[in-house]
Amino acid sequence: MAHAVVEYTDNLGPEACIPELLEKLGKKFGDSGGVFPVGGIRVRAICLTEYFVADGQGDDAFVNVTVLMGAGRTAEFKAKFFGEMFEIVKDHFAWLFERRGLALTLYVNEADEAGSFKHNNLHARLKARS
Amino acid sequence: MAHAVVEYTDNLGPEACIPELLEKLGKKFGDSGGVFPVGGIRVRAICLTEYFVADGQGDDAFVNVTVLMGAGRTAEFKAKFFGEMFEIVKDHFAWLFERRGLALTLYVNEADEAGSFKHNNLHARLKARS
Amino acid sequence: MAHAVVEYTDNLGPEACIPELLEKLGKKFGDSGGVFPVGGIRVRAICLTEYFVADGQGDDAFVNVTVLMGAGRTAEFKAKFFGEMFEIVKDHFAWLFERRGLALTLYVNEADEAGSFKHNNLHARLKARS
């Protein structure tokens, strides 16, 4: 499992290119040397229309990425992999970051195996496709 | 407290019957022998319109249920109860699962009592109703 | 960092005054004696249109606030500060609470520093503004 939720404020406008960002994040998960099976990748966005950022005085924007994955990866792997993923986020928004108030964050959470339930035909379908 | 958030991709279409699923999950919480008081049940859905699933090549769909409840239930109860709840989710989507790329997940989280604040008139209103 | 997500059911109607609530919560974070830097404040709302509350029989409503902040604040600070924040929520909805089925909750979560990545020009912009 490799879940990511991208919350973004709608004042970013179409320049945020969210579908492209989702694809970049999904492909990064897929490019993990098998740590994250492709069939378990689920990246999605939520567009925020009501928000209060910083002091509420500027037209400040933010993007917040929340990752959820199974426990068990090493601290080294996590620091490296999600550091790289965050660089992707920073690169994606570099142009906007130079031009407007913008805060980018990425948080990594781990799911407790005992409280995880799964049923998935994507792994089999991907195998059939390839 | 018995919270559940059902995220679902909009490519599932009306066949996903989300209102019916929410009712099934809410009633399952209510049918817990008093473990989850009815006045604390809050099941909701979020429809996803932007996402990247698996390799992004198919029209793959997913449904992700996130449960939040107070800590303190036994591991045995949780395995049994949420195993049954996940069977409800699987049954609900069985027809679609046979016909399309679909991933179903359910994750159970527990809230720290020290960081939980509540104010609720539903318990009293339910009592008055019955 | 001081994140809050306010989920609310749409049956509350315009009387919920959500933008005003977001401003109150944002200003409460800002009024923390420097514990929460203003540049890290990000309060947002998600309007829920599909839900099943309590026994599903009434037109019951709910508001759920989820806070995310960095770890390290004392238990005393958290009990006091978020107790006050929850009073703001209760005051905001007091009129509606007297008149309809309504459940209010606030949960506080802490982010693991090792899994947190940030890039933010708001602190610098706030300094330039003042």
XYZ file of C-alpha atoms in Angstrom:
390
model
C 0.000 0.000 0.000
C 1.165 3.458 -0.898
C -1.471 6.088 -0.275
C -1.041 9.825 -0.663
C -3.600 12.582 -0.229
C -2.719 15.986 -1.700
C -4.730 18.811 -0.164
C -4.372 22.108 -2.025
C -5.980 25.519 -1.726
C -7.966 26.590 -4.784
C -6.273 30.008 -4.887
C -3.330 28.254 -6.573
C -5.380 28.189 -9.764
C -4.745 26.004 -12.812
C -0.987 26.697 -12.601
C -0.924 24.145 -9.759
C -1.236 21.402 -12.427
C -2.532 18.934 -9.852
C -3.178 16.003 -12.218
C 0.457 16.212 -13.320
C 1.623 16.293 -9.684
C -0.465 13.220 -8.854
C 1.117 11.377 -11.754
C 4.627 12.366 -10.610
C 3.924 11.146 -7.067
C 2.336 7.928 -8.296
C 5.291 7.219 -10.554
C 7.714 7.944 -7.720
C 5.972 5.286 -5.621
C 6.217 2.927 -8.592
C 9.920 3.655 -8.963
C 10.837 2.310 -5.521
C 12.621 -0.910 -6.491
C 9.595 -2.949 -5.518
C 9.198 -1.499 -2.030
C 5.774 -0.194 -3.065
C 3.970 -2.629 -5.395
C 2.346 -0.771 -8.285
C -1.040 -2.344 -7.573
C -1.122 -0.652 -4.186
C -0.523 2.902 -5.404
C -3.383 5.316 -4.682
C -2.659 9.031 -4.986
C -5.524 11.528 -4.819
C -6.169 15.221 -4.364
C -8.673 17.242 -2.380
C -9.288 20.811 -3.522
C -9.863 23.145 -0.599
C -12.272 26.039 -1.074
C -12.549 27.286 2.548
C -9.361 28.027 4.510
C -7.509 30.440 6.755
C -3.736 30.514 6.205
C -1.094 32.239 8.393
C -2.550 35.606 9.490
C -5.375 35.446 6.981
C -4.289 38.775 5.481
C -2.538 37.664 2.308
C -3.722 35.408 -0.468
C -1.459 32.703 0.946
C -1.730 29.164 -0.419
C -0.677 25.749 0.763
C -0.255 22.183 -0.388
C -0.193 19.390 2.162
C 0.686 15.821 1.188
C -0.197 13.053 3.631
C 1.336 9.656 2.930
C 0.010 6.442 4.430
C 1.930 3.217 4.082
C 2.403 -0.046 5.930
C 4.907 -0.098 8.776
C 8.254 -1.861 8.473
C 10.391 0.209 6.121
C 13.704 1.338 7.623
C 14.262 4.887 8.865
C 17.036 5.244 6.257
C 14.756 4.257 3.395
C 12.027 6.584 4.579
C 14.312 9.599 4.987
C 15.786 9.076 1.508
C 12.650 8.112 -0.395
C 10.324 10.739 1.040
C 13.058 13.367 0.923
C 13.184 12.669 -2.820
C 9.399 12.726 -3.053
C 9.331 16.095 -1.316
C 11.904 17.398 -3.802
C 9.428 16.430 -6.532
C 6.759 18.509 -4.769
C 9.136 21.461 -4.380
C 10.231 21.273 -8.012
C 6.641 21.057 -9.167
C 5.739 24.267 -7.334
C 9.066 26.112 -7.753
C 7.685 28.626 -10.236
C 4.711 29.463 -8.012
C 6.857 29.479 -4.867
C 8.938 32.327 -6.320
C 5.818 34.347 -7.029
C 3.376 33.974 -4.147
C 2.878 33.028 -0.514
C 3.017 29.246 -0.471
C 3.643 26.576 2.149
C 4.456 22.995 1.166
C 4.378 20.093 3.591
C 4.589 16.320 3.408
C 3.824 14.026 6.332
C 4.412 10.288 6.424
C 2.153 8.029 8.479
C 2.275 4.289 8.960
C -0.707 1.983 9.231
C -0.907 -0.646 11.923
C -1.004 -4.034 10.215
C -3.522 -5.368 12.754
C -5.994 -2.672 11.754
C -5.520 -2.998 7.979
C -7.933 -4.839 5.672
C -7.411 -5.193 1.909
C -9.108 -6.678 -1.141
C -7.610 -5.760 -4.477
C -7.722 -7.074 -8.040
C -5.232 -4.530 -9.396
C -2.139 -6.668 -8.829
C -3.633 -9.463 -10.980
C -4.859 -7.042 -13.630
C -1.449 -5.368 -13.891
C 0.157 -8.779 -14.377
C -2.331 -9.611 -17.138
C -1.693 -6.222 -18.790
C 2.081 -6.633 -18.927
C -17.294 7.645 19.125
C -17.348 5.668 15.920
C -16.153 7.664 12.948
C -15.666 6.365 9.431
C -14.625 8.255 6.312
C -15.250 6.543 2.973
C -13.114 7.939 0.167
C -14.169 6.725 -3.281
C -13.088 7.517 -6.821
C -15.825 9.027 -8.985
C -15.134 6.610 -11.849
C -17.159 4.046 -9.869
C -20.284 5.856 -10.993
C -23.750 5.569 -9.442
C -23.373 1.775 -9.186
C -21.190 2.449 -6.129
C -24.431 3.223 -4.201
C -22.499 5.200 -1.604
C -25.486 6.357 0.499
C -26.487 2.708 0.915
C -22.926 1.781 1.921
C -22.834 4.559 4.520
C -26.090 3.256 5.987
C -24.727 -0.307 6.124
C -21.567 0.868 7.912
C -23.517 3.072 10.315
C -25.859 0.215 11.172
C -22.924 -2.122 11.687
C -21.496 0.290 14.261
C -24.942 0.410 15.896
C -25.110 -3.372 15.989
C -22.073 -3.749 18.256
C -23.760 -4.823 21.493
C -23.290 -1.357 22.930
C -19.574 -1.078 22.245
C -20.282 1.886 19.981
C -23.132 4.061 21.344
C -25.522 5.045 18.546
C -25.221 8.737 19.392
C -21.520 8.616 18.549
C -21.867 7.180 15.029
C -20.622 9.447 12.247
C -20.058 7.878 8.826
C -19.344 10.101 5.838
C -18.037 9.922 2.283
C -15.652 12.003 0.225
C -15.940 11.709 -3.537
C -12.550 11.912 -5.247
C -12.356 13.565 -8.658
C -8.544 13.756 -9.086
C -6.446 10.604 -8.592
C -3.686 8.385 -9.940
C -4.202 4.676 -9.240
C -1.667 1.843 -9.745
C 0.180 2.547 -13.044
C -2.317 5.182 -14.108
C -3.004 3.272 -17.348
C -6.339 1.654 -16.610
C -9.569 3.138 -15.372
C -8.805 1.651 -11.958
C -10.948 2.636 -8.993
C -10.585 2.464 -5.232
C -12.536 2.799 -2.027
C -10.699 3.523 1.199
C -12.465 3.428 4.571
C -10.728 5.066 7.530
C -12.191 4.305 10.954
C -11.470 6.402 14.014
C -12.566 5.264 17.454
C -11.508 5.645 21.057
C -8.738 3.410 22.334
C -9.401 0.545 24.730
C -11.217 -2.148 22.744
C -9.479 -5.535 22.784
C -7.466 -6.807 19.842
C -9.905 -9.742 19.564
C -12.924 -7.469 19.331
C -11.249 -5.269 16.745
C -10.155 -8.174 14.531
C -13.651 -9.688 14.590
C -15.728 -6.522 14.345
C -13.736 -4.781 11.623
C -13.238 -8.047 9.769
C -17.041 -8.224 9.605
C -17.268 -4.579 8.614
C -14.806 -5.174 5.798
C -16.910 -8.119 4.606
C -19.806 -5.649 4.330
C -17.629 -3.426 2.138
C -16.549 -6.386 -0.013
C -20.128 -7.628 -0.398
C -21.298 -4.146 -1.301
C -18.781 -3.897 -4.132
C -18.748 -7.579 -5.188
C -20.587 -6.958 -8.444
C -18.239 -4.127 -9.440
C -15.173 -6.043 -8.264
C -15.920 -8.780 -10.800
C -16.164 -6.262 -13.603
C -13.456 -3.636 -13.176
C -10.133 -2.717 -11.578
C -10.958 -2.004 -7.963
C -9.024 -1.846 -4.693
C -10.803 -1.886 -1.338
C -9.114 -1.004 1.942
C -10.168 -0.351 5.510
C -7.858 1.078 8.169
C -8.632 1.365 11.853
C -7.165 4.197 13.931
C -7.562 4.968 17.593
C -7.845 8.423 19.138
C -5.837 9.382 22.166
C -8.275 10.158 24.995
C -6.133 13.059 26.205
C -6.491 14.775 22.851
C -10.249 14.160 22.425
C -12.933 16.784 23.086
C -16.671 16.134 22.694
C -19.988 17.938 23.027
C -23.014 16.079 21.763
C -26.778 16.267 22.194
C -27.512 13.202 20.071
C -27.433 10.709 22.949
C -30.174 12.658 24.776
C -32.202 13.144 21.597
C -32.041 9.431 20.749
C -33.307 8.607 24.236
C -36.196 11.059 23.859
C -37.018 9.599 20.416
C -37.256 6.006 21.631
C 3.004 23.847 12.096
C -0.567 24.156 13.222
C -2.988 22.354 10.955
C -6.711 21.966 11.514
C -9.298 20.332 9.275
C -12.949 21.139 10.003
C -15.346 18.588 8.549
C -18.992 19.674 8.679
C -22.239 18.244 7.392
C -24.012 20.427 4.842
C -27.368 20.152 6.669
C -26.045 22.824 9.048
C -26.737 25.373 6.344
C -25.313 28.900 6.144
C -25.940 29.413 9.882
C -22.790 27.329 10.427
C -20.748 30.400 9.357
C -17.756 28.231 8.522
C -15.453 30.997 7.200
C -15.910 32.821 10.504
C -15.126 29.634 12.441
C -11.950 29.071 10.420
C -10.839 32.618 11.210
C -11.508 32.102 14.926
C -9.493 28.886 14.969
C -6.664 30.411 12.955
C -6.495 33.400 15.298
C -6.526 31.113 18.328
C -3.448 29.328 16.943
C -1.866 32.724 16.390
C -2.639 33.767 19.945
C -0.508 31.044 21.539
C 2.380 33.097 22.869
C 4.590 31.953 20.011
C 4.008 28.237 20.498
C 2.498 28.112 17.012
C 4.298 30.456 14.589
C 1.795 32.375 12.463
C 3.482 31.291 9.239
C 2.640 27.675 10.032
C -1.111 28.141 10.530
C -3.278 26.255 8.054
C -6.969 25.856 8.910
C -9.364 24.469 6.306
C -12.856 23.037 6.007
C -14.361 20.123 4.130
C -18.105 20.249 3.492
C -19.692 16.805 3.727
C -22.634 16.039 1.450
C -22.979 12.278 2.063
C -23.210 10.992 5.653
C -25.026 8.741 8.090
C -25.203 10.119 11.643
C -26.343 8.271 14.813
C -29.371 6.126 13.839
C -29.822 7.881 10.517
C -33.409 8.800 11.439
C -33.080 12.450 12.369
C -31.548 15.319 10.459
C -28.572 15.129 12.809
C -25.464 17.154 12.033
C -21.862 17.070 13.115
C -18.671 19.066 13.059
C -15.348 17.312 13.521
C -12.103 19.238 13.944
C -8.841 17.354 13.463
C -5.699 19.145 14.602
C -2.221 18.150 13.473
C 0.843 19.676 15.068
C 4.444 18.790 15.754
C 5.179 16.689 18.820
C 6.848 18.146 21.905
C 4.293 20.416 23.571
C 3.563 19.491 27.194
C 0.411 17.642 28.222
C -0.558 20.657 30.357
C -0.274 23.069 27.461
C -2.267 20.783 25.189
C -5.088 20.241 27.697
C -5.403 23.979 28.308
C -4.921 25.273 24.773
C -7.152 22.776 22.992
C -9.718 22.922 25.788
C -9.934 26.653 25.018
C -10.050 25.977 21.287
C -12.910 23.549 21.809
C -14.773 26.194 23.827
C -14.490 28.427 20.751
C -16.091 25.676 18.681
C -18.861 25.175 21.244
C -19.543 28.910 21.490
C -19.617 29.219 17.725
C -22.306 26.537 17.457
C -24.186 27.283 20.710
C -27.231 28.742 18.950
C -27.523 25.753 16.606
C -26.797 23.273 19.405
C -29.905 24.473 21.255
C -32.052 23.974 18.184
C -31.001 20.772 16.437
C -29.232 17.419 16.729
C -25.541 18.270 16.651
C -22.322 16.555 17.688
C -19.075 18.495 18.044
C -15.667 16.851 18.338
C -12.047 17.926 18.278
C -9.121 15.521 18.051
C -5.473 16.425 18.427
C -2.796 14.472 16.556
C 0.952 14.902 16.556
C 3.247 14.468 13.579
C 6.428 12.489 13.829
C 9.337 14.851 13.159
C 11.202 12.174 11.186
C 8.324 11.929 8.728
C 7.749 15.679 8.327
C 8.991 17.726 5.365
C 8.449 21.479 5.010
C 9.166 24.312 2.583
C 7.490 27.593 3.344
C 7.945 31.231 2.362
C 5.162 32.520 4.622
C 7.387 33.204 7.647
C 9.595 35.510 5.553
C 6.612 37.179 3.896
C 4.932 37.841 7.258
C 8.130 39.456 8.511
C 8.292 41.676 5.424
C 4.620 42.604 5.854
C 4.972 43.727 9.468
